[in-house]
Short mmCIF file of C-alpha atoms in Angstrom, two decimals:
data_model
loop_
_atom_site.label_atom_id
_atom_site.label_comp_id
_atom_site.label_asym_id
_atom_site.label_seq_id
_atom_site.Cartn_x
_atom_site.Cartn_y
_atom_site.Cartn_z
CA MET A 32 15.22 1.32 -15.18
CA ARG A 33 13.28 -1.54 -13.62
CA ILE A 34 14.76 -3.41 -10.64
CA SER A 35 13.38 -6.92 -10.23
CA LEU A 36 14.59 -10.43 -9.48
CA VAL A 37 11.99 -11.77 -11.88
CA ARG A 38 10.80 -10.84 -15.32
CA ARG A 39 7.15 -9.86 -15.56
CA ASP A 40 6.45 -12.64 -18.07
CA ALA A 41 8.18 -15.30 -15.92
CA PRO A 42 6.59 -16.55 -12.69
CA LEU A 43 8.42 -16.26 -9.40
CA ASP A 44 10.02 -19.59 -8.51
CA ARG A 45 10.29 -20.97 -4.97
CA ARG A 46 14.01 -20.25 -4.60
CA LYS A 47 13.59 -16.57 -5.48
CA ALA A 48 10.54 -16.33 -3.21
CA TRP A 49 12.68 -17.61 -0.32
CA ALA A 50 15.37 -15.05 -1.19
CA CYS A 51 12.73 -12.29 -1.11
CA LEU A 52 11.49 -13.55 2.27
CA ALA A 53 15.04 -13.49 3.66
CA LEU A 54 15.57 -9.94 2.40
CA ASN A 55 12.25 -8.78 3.87
CA LEU A 56 12.66 -10.37 7.28
CA ALA A 57 16.40 -10.16 7.89
CA ALA A 58 17.82 -7.29 5.82
CA CYS A 59 15.36 -4.51 5.02
CA PRO A 60 11.57 -4.83 5.19
CA GLY A 61 10.14 -4.11 1.75
CA LEU A 62 13.31 -4.71 -0.25
CA GLY A 63 12.43 -8.32 -1.09
CA SER A 64 8.92 -7.26 -2.10
CA ILE A 65 10.31 -4.59 -4.42
CA LEU A 66 12.72 -7.06 -6.00
CA ALA A 67 9.83 -9.49 -6.48
CA GLY A 68 7.99 -6.77 -8.40
CA ARG A 69 5.33 -5.98 -5.77
CA LEU A 70 4.27 -2.34 -5.47
CA SER A 71 3.45 -2.82 -1.77
CA GLY A 72 7.19 -3.10 -1.17
CA TRP A 73 7.56 0.65 -1.59
CA CYS A 74 5.11 1.32 1.27
CA GLU A 75 6.78 -1.37 3.39
CA ILE A 76 10.23 0.13 2.91
CA VAL A 77 8.95 3.66 3.64
CA PHE A 78 7.39 2.47 6.93
CA SER A 79 10.58 0.67 7.93
CA ILE A 80 12.84 3.62 7.11
CA ILE A 81 10.60 6.12 8.90
CA GLY A 82 10.29 3.85 11.94
CA PHE A 83 14.03 3.19 12.11
CA THR A 84 14.82 6.90 11.73
CA TRP A 85 12.31 7.74 14.46
CA ILE A 86 13.94 5.24 16.86
CA VAL A 87 17.44 6.53 16.14
CA ARG A 88 16.31 10.15 16.56
CA ALA A 89 14.65 9.37 19.93
CA PHE A 90 17.80 7.57 21.08
CA LEU A 91 20.09 10.42 20.02
CA LEU A 92 17.88 13.02 21.72
CA PHE A 93 17.89 10.92 24.89
CA ILE A 94 21.69 10.55 24.83
CA THR A 95 22.10 14.29 24.21
CA ALA A 96 19.82 15.14 27.15
CA LEU A 97 21.64 12.59 29.32
CA PHE A 98 25.03 14.17 28.64
CA ARG A 99 23.74 17.72 29.09
CA GLN A 100 22.11 17.02 32.45
CA ALA A 101 24.71 14.48 33.65
CA HIS A 102 21.89 12.32 35.05
CA LEU A 103 18.69 10.68 33.86
CA PRO A 104 16.59 13.32 32.07
CA THR A 105 13.33 14.25 33.77
CA ASP A 106 11.44 13.69 30.50
CA TRP A 107 12.82 10.18 29.90
CA ARG A 108 9.27 8.88 29.44
CA HIS A 109 8.88 11.20 26.45
CA HIS A 110 11.98 9.69 24.84
CA LEU A 111 10.73 6.19 25.59
CA ALA A 112 7.34 6.97 24.04
CA ALA A 113 9.01 8.40 20.94
CA ALA A 114 11.14 5.27 20.57
CA GLY A 115 8.02 3.14 21.05
CA THR A 116 6.23 5.04 18.31
CA GLY A 117 9.16 4.47 15.97
CA LEU A 118 9.18 0.78 16.89
CA ALA A 119 5.46 0.50 16.13
CA ILE A 120 5.91 2.14 12.72
CA PHE A 121 8.88 -0.12 11.92
CA ALA A 122 6.95 -3.18 13.11
CA LEU A 123 4.07 -2.26 10.80
CA GLY A 124 6.42 -2.22 7.81
CA TRP A 125 8.09 -5.47 8.93
CA LEU A 126 4.81 -7.30 9.47
CA TRP A 127 3.46 -6.08 6.13
CA SER A 128 6.60 -7.32 4.38
CA ALA A 129 6.34 -10.66 6.22
CA LEU A 130 2.77 -11.05 5.00
CA THR A 131 3.80 -10.18 1.46
CA SER A 132 6.67 -12.67 1.66
CA PHE A 133 4.46 -15.50 2.84
CA LEU A 134 1.93 -14.70 0.12
CA LEU A 135 4.77 -14.86 -2.42
CA LEU A 136 5.77 -18.28 -1.09
CA ARG A 137 2.18 -19.45 -1.13
CA SER A 138 1.74 -18.35 -4.74
CA THR A 139 4.82 -20.32 -5.81
CA SER A 140 3.78 -23.62 -4.24
CA ALA A 141 1.25 -24.39 -6.95
CA LEU A 142 3.60 -23.58 -9.80
CA PRO A 143 5.78 -26.24 -11.41
CA PRO A 144 9.56 -25.74 -11.17
CA VAL A 145 11.07 -23.49 -13.80
CA MET A 146 13.10 -25.40 -16.41
CA ARG A 147 16.46 -23.92 -17.43
#
């Protein structure tokens, strides 16, 4: 089953390109690209999910250590570095999806509006 906002034989119109941009930048990086039929969306969404999971894991490990020790853990820098790594991975997916979104918008500007 193919999931797409557009048919392969129909070009992406400006309104749908804006919807894909909103999905990529505000909801889930890569989702708008996938719905626009771009294969790069799968890599974008994998980066964003891995990065988000990494951040949440670092946060949960920090909170667990904080409650066990009843004060700031001695290895708090390790938790901060892990969260920073997750943020970098997520940012890579987000920036890639932003670039894909803007390229989608750019490709629609030269096309005439779709008649219905």
